[in-house]
C-alpha cells in the first residue's frame, strides 16, 4: 500500500452526510463496505454505493478503474440494522416461532463466525481464544486508559462478548474486527493474484499475532483494576528471567533452562541461559509419531552462534528443560515445508497421535520435577484421606451415618483471572513439603501437577499452506466436542477426535491447545 492509494471521500446516506471517510483505492470494495458498516450499521449485503460510472459499485470492482477521486461525493443506499420489535402478540407458542428461533431454544452451544473472505484461519484462532476465560475477562476490563487505545482490541472485546452471548442457531458477523485486524496487520490483508479476494493465511501466524497483541496491551486484572498494561516495560514474572507480566506470558509463557555446548571446541565450558516461548513448535521427522515425542525433540537442536573462544560463528548443541509450566500450553505441528519444484509450502500429512492428558513432568528441570512430586504427594494424601473418611467406621450403625454432620462447605473460589493475578506471596504459608512448589511458581495459577488436558484443536484440510480450510474443535465435556466450521457449529463424539491424527486428506491437527489439570486425572 502506498500513500497515494489512500484518499478521503464524502458519503451521502439519506439525510446524513459523512465527511472525510478514508478509502484505500488499492484495497477491495468489501473492506470499504465493512468500514461503512461500522459507521452506519448498514450490513454490507444491503449496501449500494452509487455515484461512479457503471452504476452500483460491485464487490469485485477496482477503485482505480472506476476513477474515484479525492473529495468525491458517493451515495450510500441501504437500511441500517434495527433492534427487534417487541412481539405484538401477548403469547407466542414455540411451534409458531421461526425455525432459527426454535433451533436456538434447543441448544446452548455458542455461535459460529461468518467467513469474510478466507478468514477461516482467523475464525479458528478466535474461537480457541474465546474458550479461555482469562482472555475474555481481561478484554472486558480493557479501557484504553493510557490514551493510546487500540481499535483492534476494542473490536476484539466487542466480538468476544458477542460470541459469549451468542447461540449456534445464529452466526456472528465479525465485520468490525476483521476490518480493524486487516488494517492493523497488512500481512493478513494480502490480495490474491488478479484481485480475486483475500489470500489464505497461516493459522499459527495469526495465533501468534493475536498473542503479541495481547502481550503488548493487556495483563491479568486483579480485583476491580483495569487490565491495561502500563506503557513502561512490564516487570519480569516472579522468579522468572525471561517471561514478563503481560497477559500472553502469564497465560501461555513457557520458560526453559537451556544448555549450550560448542561442538567445535571441547575446551569451551558449557553455557546456560533462560529462554521463553508462548507456543511450542514441533518439527516433523520421519520418526515423529506422537505429540509427546515431538515436544521432547523440540527441546534439543543444533544451532549456530558466536563462540567467544573461537572468535567466530560455531555449531552448538542446545538442550532445554521446562522451568515454568503455564496455565495453558499451545503446541504447533510444523506441517508445511517449502518445495523447490512447486515453489510452494507443501503439507506433511504424516499421522501424529496426541493424548487427552499430556504429562510433561519428565521434560521439566530437576527443581521443577521435585516441586511437582511434592505437590503430587499432597494430592494423593488428600485423596486417600477422603477415601478413608467416606468408609463407615467399625461399630457405627446406619442411623449414625445418616445423622452425621455434613462436611463444611468450601469457601467460594476466586475467579480464574483474579486467582492468577494475585500475588503468590500473599497466600497463606505453605507446608514445608510444598514450599518448593510455591517458590518455583511464577503465578498461583501455574500448572503444579505437570499434567495438561486437551481442550482445543485447530485443524487444516488441504495440501498447501496457500489454500485449504481451517476449523476449530473445542471440548464441551468428556463425551462431546464442538466443531466450529466458520458459521456452522456441530457436536461430535469425543472418540472422533482420533480421526484428526492425520495421514490423509481429511482434517489434520495443526495446533493442539492444552489447559492445566489441578487434579491427577480427568475423573
Coordinates of C-alpha atoms in Angstrom, one line a residue:
X1 CA 0.0 0.0 0.0
X2 CA 1.3 3.4 -1.0
X3 CA 0.4 6.9 0.4
X4 CA -1.2 7.7 -3.0
X5 CA -3.7 4.8 -2.6
X6 CA -5.4 6.5 0.4
X7 CA -7.9 9.2 -0.3
X8 CA -10.9 10.6 1.6
X9 CA -14.4 10.8 0.2
X10 CA -17.8 12.1 1.4
X11 CA -20.7 9.8 1.8
X12 CA -24.3 10.9 1.4
X13 CA -26.7 8.5 3.1
X14 CA -30.3 9.6 3.2
X15 CA -30.3 12.9 5.1
X16 CA -26.9 12.3 6.7
X17 CA -23.5 13.2 5.2
X18 CA -20.3 11.5 6.4
X19 CA -17.3 13.7 5.5
X20 CA -13.7 12.7 5.3
X21 CA -14.2 8.9 5.1
X22 CA -10.9 7.2 4.3
X23 CA -10.9 5.0 1.1
X24 CA -7.9 2.8 0.1
X25 CA -8.1 2.6 -3.7
X26 CA -5.7 -0.4 -3.6
X27 CA -8.0 -2.4 -1.2
X28 CA -11.1 -4.4 -2.2
X29 CA -14.6 -3.0 -2.2
X30 CA -15.7 -5.4 0.6
X31 CA -13.1 -3.8 3.0
X32 CA -14.7 -0.3 2.4
X33 CA -18.1 -1.8 2.9
X34 CA -17.0 -3.2 6.2
X35 CA -15.8 0.3 7.2
X36 CA -19.2 1.8 6.2
X37 CA -20.9 -0.8 8.3
X38 CA -19.1 0.4 11.4
X39 CA -20.2 4.0 10.6
X40 CA -23.8 3.4 9.6
X41 CA -24.8 -0.1 10.8
X42 CA -25.9 -0.9 7.2
X43 CA -24.8 -4.6 6.6
X44 CA -22.5 -5.0 3.5
X45 CA -25.0 -7.2 1.8
X46 CA -27.6 -4.3 1.9
X47 CA -25.2 -1.6 0.8
X48 CA -25.4 0.0 -2.7
X49 CA -22.7 2.6 -3.4
X50 CA -23.6 5.0 -6.2
X51 CA -22.0 8.0 -7.8
X52 CA -19.4 6.3 -10.1
X53 CA -19.5 5.2 -13.7
X54 CA -21.2 1.8 -14.4
X55 CA -24.0 2.0 -11.8
X56 CA -23.7 0.4 -8.3
X57 CA -20.2 -0.5 -7.3
X58 CA -19.7 -4.3 -7.4
X59 CA -17.7 -6.2 -4.8
X60 CA -15.0 -7.2 -7.4
X61 CA -14.6 -3.7 -8.8
X62 CA -11.3 -1.9 -8.9
X63 CA -11.5 1.6 -7.3
X64 CA -8.8 3.0 -9.6
X65 CA -10.6 1.7 -12.7
X66 CA -13.8 3.4 -11.5
X67 CA -11.9 6.7 -11.3
X68 CA -12.8 7.6 -7.8
X69 CA -11.2 10.9 -6.8
X70 CA -10.1 12.8 -3.6
X71 CA -13.1 14.5 -2.0
X72 CA -15.7 12.9 -4.3
X73 CA -19.2 12.5 -3.0
X74 CA -20.6 9.0 -3.1
X75 CA -24.1 7.9 -2.3
X76 CA -24.9 5.1 0.0
X77 CA -28.3 3.3 -0.2
X78 CA -29.4 0.8 2.4
X79 CA -31.2 0.5 5.7
X80 CA -29.4 0.0 9.0
X81 CA -29.9 -2.9 11.2
X82 CA -32.6 -2.3 13.9
X83 CA -33.3 -3.8 17.2
X84 CA -36.1 -6.4 17.2
X85 CA -39.5 -5.0 17.8
X86 CA -41.4 -6.2 20.9
X87 CA -43.8 -9.0 20.0
X88 CA -47.3 -7.7 19.2
X89 CA -49.0 -10.9 20.5
X90 CA -49.1 -11.5 24.2
X91 CA -48.5 -15.2 23.8
X92 CA -46.5 -17.0 21.1
X93 CA -46.3 -20.8 21.1
X94 CA -43.0 -22.5 20.4
X95 CA -44.2 -24.1 17.2
X96 CA -45.1 -20.7 15.8
X97 CA -41.6 -19.4 16.1
X98 CA -39.3 -19.1 13.1
X99 CA -37.1 -22.2 12.6
X100 CA -33.9 -20.4 13.6
X101 CA -35.5 -19.4 17.0
X102 CA -36.8 -23.0 17.5
X103 CA -33.2 -24.2 16.9
X104 CA -31.8 -21.6 19.3
X105 CA -34.2 -22.8 22.0
X106 CA -32.9 -26.3 21.7
X107 CA -29.1 -25.6 22.0
X108 CA -26.8 -23.9 24.4
X109 CA -23.8 -24.0 22.1
X110 CA -22.1 -20.7 21.2
X111 CA -22.4 -19.2 17.7
X112 CA -20.0 -19.5 14.8
X113 CA -18.3 -16.8 12.8
X114 CA -19.1 -15.7 9.3
X115 CA -16.2 -16.2 6.8
X116 CA -15.5 -12.8 5.3
X117 CA -13.2 -13.9 2.5
X118 CA -10.7 -16.6 3.5
X119 CA -10.9 -15.8 7.2
X120 CA -11.3 -19.4 8.4
X121 CA -7.7 -19.2 9.9
X122 CA -8.8 -16.1 12.0
X123 CA -12.2 -17.6 13.0
X124 CA -10.5 -20.8 14.3
X125 CA -7.9 -18.8 16.3
X126 CA -10.6 -16.6 17.8
X127 CA -12.8 -19.5 18.9
X128 CA -9.9 -21.0 20.8
X129 CA -9.1 -17.7 22.5
X130 CA -12.8 -17.3 23.4
X131 CA -12.7 -20.6 25.2
X132 CA -10.1 -19.2 27.7
X133 CA -11.9 -17.4 30.4
X134 CA -9.0 -15.2 31.5
X135 CA -8.7 -13.8 28.0
X136 CA -12.4 -12.8 27.9
X137 CA -12.1 -11.3 31.4
X138 CA -9.0 -9.2 30.5
X139 CA -10.6 -8.0 27.3
X140 CA -13.8 -6.9 29.2
X141 CA -11.6 -4.9 31.7
X142 CA -9.6 -3.2 29.0
X143 CA -10.4 0.6 29.0
X144 CA -7.6 2.1 27.0
X145 CA -6.6 4.2 30.0
X146 CA -3.1 5.0 28.6
X147 CA -4.7 7.3 26.0
X148 CA -3.3 5.0 23.2
X149 CA -6.5 2.9 22.8
X150 CA -6.2 0.1 20.3
X151 CA -9.0 -0.2 17.8
X152 CA -8.3 -3.9 17.2
X153 CA -8.6 -4.7 21.0
X154 CA -11.8 -2.7 21.3
X155 CA -13.3 -4.6 18.3
X156 CA -12.0 -7.9 19.8
X157 CA -13.5 -7.1 23.1
X158 CA -16.9 -6.4 21.5
X159 CA -16.7 -9.6 19.3
X160 CA -15.7 -11.9 22.2
X161 CA -18.6 -10.5 24.2
X162 CA -21.0 -11.1 21.3
X163 CA -19.7 -14.7 20.9
X164 CA -20.3 -15.4 24.6
X165 CA -23.9 -14.1 24.3
X166 CA -24.4 -15.9 21.0
X167 CA -26.2 -19.1 20.1
X168 CA -25.3 -21.7 17.5
X169 CA -28.5 -21.1 15.6
X170 CA -27.4 -17.5 14.7
X171 CA -24.0 -16.8 13.3
X172 CA -21.9 -13.8 14.4
X173 CA -20.6 -11.5 11.7
X174 CA -17.2 -10.0 12.7
X175 CA -17.1 -7.1 10.2
X176 CA -15.7 -4.6 12.5
X177 CA -13.0 -6.8 14.0
X178 CA -11.8 -8.2 10.6
X179 CA -11.6 -4.7 9.2
X180 CA -9.6 -3.4 12.1
X181 CA -7.4 -6.5 12.1
X182 CA -6.5 -6.3 8.4
X183 CA -5.8 -2.6 8.8
X184 CA -3.5 -3.1 11.8
X185 CA -1.8 -6.1 10.3
X186 CA -1.4 -5.7 6.4
X187 CA 0.0 -9.2 6.1
X188 CA -3.5 -10.5 6.6
X189 CA -5.0 -8.1 4.1
X190 CA -3.0 -9.5 1.1
X191 CA -4.9 -10.0 -2.1
X192 CA -4.9 -13.0 -4.4
X193 CA -3.4 -12.5 -7.9
X194 CA -5.7 -10.6 -10.1
X195 CA -7.6 -9.1 -7.2
X196 CA -9.6 -12.3 -6.6
X197 CA -10.4 -11.7 -2.9
X198 CA -8.2 -12.1 0.1
X199 CA -5.4 -14.7 0.4
X200 CA -5.5 -17.7 2.7
X201 CA -3.2 -17.2 5.7
X202 CA -1.5 -19.4 8.3
X203 CA -3.5 -20.1 11.5
X204 CA -0.4 -20.3 13.7
X205 CA 0.9 -17.0 12.4
X206 CA -2.5 -15.5 13.2
X207 CA -2.5 -17.1 16.6
X208 CA 1.0 -15.6 17.4
X209 CA -0.1 -12.2 16.1
X210 CA -3.1 -12.2 18.4
X211 CA -0.9 -13.3 21.4
X212 CA 1.6 -10.5 20.6
X213 CA -1.3 -8.0 20.6
X214 CA -2.4 -9.2 24.0
X215 CA 1.2 -9.1 25.3
X216 CA 1.7 -5.5 24.2
X217 CA -1.5 -4.2 25.7
X218 CA -3.0 -6.4 28.5
X219 CA -2.2 -8.0 31.8
X220 CA -4.3 -10.2 34.1
X221 CA -6.6 -7.8 36.1
X222 CA -6.9 -8.1 39.8
X223 CA -10.0 -7.1 41.8
X224 CA -11.6 -4.0 40.2
X225 CA -8.4 -2.8 38.4
X226 CA -8.4 -2.5 34.6
X227 CA -6.4 -4.9 32.6
X228 CA -4.5 -2.2 30.7
X229 CA -0.7 -2.8 30.6
X230 CA 1.3 0.2 31.6
X231 CA 3.3 1.8 28.8
X232 CA 6.5 1.2 30.6
X233 CA 8.3 -2.1 30.1
X234 CA 6.4 -4.9 32.1
X235 CA 8.3 -6.3 35.0
X236 CA 9.6 -9.9 34.9
X237 CA 7.2 -12.5 36.3
X238 CA 8.2 -13.6 39.8
X239 CA 11.1 -16.0 39.9
X240 CA 11.4 -15.8 36.1
X241 CA 14.3 -14.4 34.0
X242 CA 12.7 -14.3 30.5
X243 CA 8.9 -14.0 30.9
X244 CA 7.2 -10.7 31.7
X245 CA 4.0 -9.6 33.4
X246 CA 1.8 -9.4 30.3
X247 CA -1.3 -11.4 29.5
X248 CA 0.3 -13.7 26.9
X249 CA 3.3 -14.6 29.0
X250 CA 1.1 -15.0 32.1
X251 CA -1.2 -17.5 30.4
X252 CA 1.0 -19.2 27.7
X253 CA 4.6 -18.4 28.6
X254 CA 6.9 -21.4 28.9
X255 CA 10.3 -20.6 30.5
X256 CA 13.2 -23.0 29.8
X257 CA 16.6 -23.7 31.2
X258 CA 18.8 -24.2 28.2
X259 CA 22.4 -25.5 28.0
X260 CA 24.8 -24.8 25.1
X261 CA 27.8 -27.0 24.2
X262 CA 30.2 -25.9 21.5
X263 CA 30.8 -28.9 19.1
X264 CA 33.9 -27.3 17.6
X265 CA 35.8 -26.5 20.8
X266 CA 35.7 -29.2 23.5
X267 CA 37.6 -26.9 25.9
X268 CA 34.9 -24.2 25.8
X269 CA 32.9 -24.5 29.0
X270 CA 29.1 -25.3 29.0
X271 CA 27.0 -22.1 28.9
X272 CA 23.4 -21.8 30.2
X273 CA 20.6 -19.3 29.5
X274 CA 16.9 -18.9 30.3
X275 CA 14.7 -18.7 27.3
X276 CA 11.0 -18.4 26.7
X277 CA 8.3 -19.1 24.1
X278 CA 4.5 -18.8 24.0
X279 CA 3.9 -21.6 21.5
X280 CA 5.9 -24.9 21.3
X281 CA 6.6 -25.5 17.6
X282 CA 7.4 -29.1 16.7
X283 CA 9.1 -30.0 13.5
X284 CA 8.1 -33.3 12.0
X285 CA 10.6 -36.0 11.0
X286 CA 10.2 -39.5 9.6
X287 CA 10.3 -40.8 13.2
X288 CA 7.7 -38.5 14.7
X289 CA 4.6 -40.5 15.7
X290 CA 3.3 -38.9 19.0
X291 CA 2.9 -35.4 20.3
X292 CA 5.0 -36.1 23.4
X293 CA 8.0 -37.2 21.3
X294 CA 7.5 -34.1 19.1
X295 CA 7.7 -31.8 22.1
X296 CA 10.6 -33.7 23.5
X297 CA 12.5 -33.4 20.2
X298 CA 11.8 -29.7 20.0
X299 CA 13.8 -29.2 23.2
X300 CA 17.0 -30.4 21.6
X301 CA 18.6 -28.9 18.5
X302 CA 21.8 -27.8 16.8
X303 CA 22.3 -24.1 16.4
X304 CA 24.8 -21.6 15.0
X305 CA 26.0 -18.9 17.4
X306 CA 29.1 -16.8 18.2
X307 CA 31.8 -18.6 20.1
X308 CA 33.9 -16.4 22.4
X309 CA 36.7 -18.9 22.4
X310 CA 36.9 -19.3 18.7
X311 CA 36.0 -15.7 17.9
X312 CA 33.6 -16.7 15.1
X313 CA 30.3 -18.4 14.4
X314 CA 30.3 -22.0 15.5
X315 CA 28.0 -25.0 15.8
X316 CA 26.5 -25.7 19.3
X317 CA 24.2 -28.4 20.6
X318 CA 21.3 -26.9 22.5
X319 CA 19.2 -28.8 25.1
X320 CA 16.4 -27.3 27.2
X321 CA 14.2 -28.3 30.1
X322 CA 10.9 -26.8 31.1
X323 CA 11.3 -24.5 34.1
X324 CA 7.8 -22.9 34.2
X325 CA 4.5 -24.6 33.2
X326 CA 1.9 -22.0 32.3
X327 CA -1.9 -22.5 32.8
X328 CA -2.2 -23.1 29.1
X329 CA 0.0 -24.8 26.6
X330 CA -0.2 -24.2 22.8
X331 CA 1.6 -26.8 20.6
X332 CA 2.1 -26.3 16.9
X333 CA 2.9 -29.0 14.4
X334 CA 5.1 -27.5 11.7
X335 CA 3.3 -29.3 8.9
X336 CA 4.3 -27.1 6.0
X337 CA 7.7 -27.4 4.3
X338 CA 9.0 -25.5 1.2
X339 CA 9.2 -27.4 -2.0
X340 CA 11.5 -26.1 -4.7
X341 CA 9.8 -27.9 -7.5
X342 CA 6.4 -26.3 -6.9
X343 CA 7.7 -23.1 -5.2
X344 CA 5.1 -23.6 -2.6
X345 CA 4.8 -24.8 1.0
X346 CA 3.6 -28.4 0.8
X347 CA 1.9 -30.2 3.6
X348 CA 3.4 -33.0 5.7
X349 CA 0.5 -35.5 6.1
X350 CA 2.2 -37.8 8.5
X351 CA 0.0 -39.3 11.2
X352 CA 0.8 -38.0 14.7
X353 CA -1.3 -39.0 17.7
X354 CA -1.9 -36.7 20.6
X355 CA -3.2 -37.6 24.1
X356 CA -6.2 -36.4 26.1
X357 CA -3.9 -35.9 29.0
X358 CA -0.3 -34.7 28.4
X359 CA 2.2 -35.4 31.2
X360 CA 5.3 -33.3 30.8
X361 CA 7.0 -34.0 34.1
X362 CA 9.9 -35.8 32.6
X363 CA 10.6 -32.7 30.4
X364 CA 11.0 -30.4 33.3
X365 CA 14.1 -29.3 35.2
X366 CA 15.1 -31.2 38.3
X367 CA 13.9 -28.4 40.6
X368 CA 10.5 -28.3 38.9
X369 CA 10.2 -32.1 38.9
X370 CA 10.9 -32.1 42.7
X371 CA 8.3 -29.5 43.4
X372 CA 5.7 -31.3 41.2
X373 CA 6.4 -34.5 43.1
X374 CA 5.8 -32.8 46.4
X375 CA 2.5 -31.4 45.2
X376 CA 1.5 -34.8 43.7
X377 CA 2.2 -36.4 47.1
X378 CA -0.1 -33.9 48.8
X379 CA -2.9 -34.5 46.3
X380 CA -2.5 -38.3 46.7
X381 CA -2.6 -38.0 50.5
X382 CA -5.8 -35.8 50.3
X383 CA -7.4 -38.3 48.0
X384 CA -6.6 -41.2 50.4
X385 CA -7.9 -39.2 53.4
X386 CA -11.1 -38.5 51.6
X387 CA -11.5 -42.2 50.7
X388 CA -10.9 -43.3 54.3
X389 CA -13.4 -40.6 55.6
X390 CA -16.0 -42.0 53.2
X391 CA -15.8 -45.5 54.7
X392 CA -18.1 -46.3 57.7
X393 CA -16.2 -46.7 60.9
X394 CA -16.4 -50.1 62.7
X395 CA -19.3 -50.2 65.1
X396 CA -21.2 -47.3 63.6
X397 CA -24.7 -48.0 62.6
X398 CA -26.7 -46.8 59.6
X399 CA -28.5 -44.3 61.8
X400 CA -25.2 -42.6 62.8
X401 CA -24.2 -42.4 59.2
X402 CA -27.5 -40.6 58.4
X403 CA -27.2 -38.2 61.3
X404 CA -23.5 -37.4 60.7
X405 CA -22.9 -33.8 60.1
X406 CA -22.1 -32.9 56.5
X407 CA -18.6 -31.6 55.9
X408 CA -18.1 -27.9 56.0
X409 CA -18.6 -26.2 52.6
X410 CA -15.5 -25.0 50.9
X411 CA -15.0 -21.2 50.6
X412 CA -16.0 -19.9 47.1
X413 CA -13.1 -19.8 44.7
X414 CA -11.9 -16.6 43.2
X415 CA -12.3 -16.1 39.5
X416 CA -9.6 -17.7 37.5
X417 CA -8.1 -14.4 36.3
X418 CA -8.1 -12.9 39.8
X419 CA -6.6 -16.0 41.3
X420 CA -3.9 -16.0 38.7
X421 CA -3.2 -12.3 39.0
X422 CA -3.0 -12.3 42.8
X423 CA 0.5 -12.3 44.3
X424 CA 1.7 -15.7 45.5
X425 CA 3.4 -14.0 48.4
X426 CA 0.0 -13.0 49.8
X427 CA -1.1 -16.6 50.2
X428 CA -1.1 -18.5 53.4
X429 CA 2.3 -20.0 54.3
X430 CA 2.7 -23.3 52.6
X431 CA 3.5 -26.5 54.4
X432 CA 7.3 -27.3 54.4
X433 CA 6.9 -30.1 51.8
X434 CA 5.1 -27.8 49.5
X435 CA 7.2 -24.7 49.9
X436 CA 9.4 -25.6 46.9
X437 CA 6.2 -25.7 44.7
X438 CA 5.3 -22.2 45.6
X439 CA 8.8 -20.9 45.4
X440 CA 9.2 -22.1 41.8
X441 CA 5.8 -20.9 40.6
X442 CA 5.7 -17.6 38.7
X443 CA 1.9 -17.2 39.5
X444 CA -0.6 -19.0 41.8
X445 CA -2.4 -20.3 38.6
X446 CA 0.7 -22.1 37.2
X447 CA 0.5 -25.8 36.5
X448 CA 1.6 -27.6 39.6
X449 CA 0.8 -31.2 38.6
X450 CA 2.8 -31.4 35.4
X451 CA -0.4 -32.7 33.6
X452 CA -2.5 -30.9 30.9
X453 CA -5.9 -31.6 29.5
X454 CA -6.6 -31.3 25.7
X455 CA -9.4 -28.8 25.2
X456 CA -8.9 -27.3 21.7
X457 CA -7.6 -28.2 18.3
X458 CA -7.1 -26.2 15.1
X459 CA -7.2 -28.4 12.0
X460 CA -6.2 -27.8 8.4
X461 CA -7.7 -29.6 5.4
X462 CA -5.9 -29.3 2.1
X463 CA -2.5 -29.9 0.6
X464 CA -0.8 -26.4 0.6
X465 CA -0.5 -23.5 3.1
X466 CA -1.8 -21.1 0.5
X467 CA -5.1 -23.0 0.3
X468 CA -7.2 -25.4 2.2
X469 CA -9.5 -24.7 5.1
X470 CA -9.1 -24.3 8.9
X471 CA -11.6 -25.5 11.5
X472 CA -11.5 -25.3 15.3
X473 CA -12.6 -28.1 17.7
X474 CA -13.4 -27.3 21.4
X475 CA -14.1 -29.8 24.2
X476 CA -17.7 -29.4 25.6
X477 CA -17.4 -32.3 28.1
X478 CA -15.9 -35.7 28.5
X479 CA -18.1 -37.2 25.8
X480 CA -18.7 -34.4 23.3
X481 CA -16.7 -31.8 21.3
X482 CA -17.9 -28.8 19.3
X483 CA -16.8 -28.3 15.7
X484 CA -16.6 -24.6 14.6
X485 CA -16.5 -24.6 10.8
X486 CA -16.9 -20.8 10.3
X487 CA -20.6 -20.1 10.9
X488 CA -21.6 -23.8 11.3
X489 CA -21.4 -25.3 14.8
X490 CA -21.9 -29.0 15.3
X491 CA -21.4 -31.6 18.1
X492 CA -19.3 -34.7 17.6
X493 CA -18.5 -37.6 19.8
X494 CA -15.2 -37.4 21.7
X495 CA -13.9 -40.6 20.2
X496 CA -13.9 -39.0 16.7
X497 CA -11.0 -36.7 17.8
X498 CA -8.7 -39.6 16.9
X499 CA -9.6 -39.0 13.3
X500 CA -7.6 -35.8 13.4
X501 CA -4.2 -37.5 13.8
X502 CA -3.5 -37.2 10.1
X503 CA -2.3 -39.5 7.4
X504 CA -4.9 -38.5 4.7
X505 CA -6.7 -35.6 3.1
X506 CA -9.2 -35.0 5.8
X507 CA -8.8 -32.5 8.7
X508 CA -5.4 -32.9 10.3
X509 CA -4.4 -31.4 13.7
X510 CA -2.3 -28.3 13.1
X511 CA -2.3 -26.8 16.7
X512 CA -3.3 -28.5 20.0
X513 CA -4.4 -26.5 23.0
X514 CA -4.0 -27.8 26.5
X515 CA -5.0 -26.4 29.8
X516 CA -3.6 -27.3 33.3
X517 CA -5.0 -30.0 35.4
X518 CA -5.3 -29.3 39.1
X519 CA -6.1 -32.9 39.8
X520 CA -4.2 -36.0 38.8
X521 CA -6.8 -37.4 36.5
X522 CA -9.8 -36.3 34.5
X523 CA -12.2 -38.4 36.6

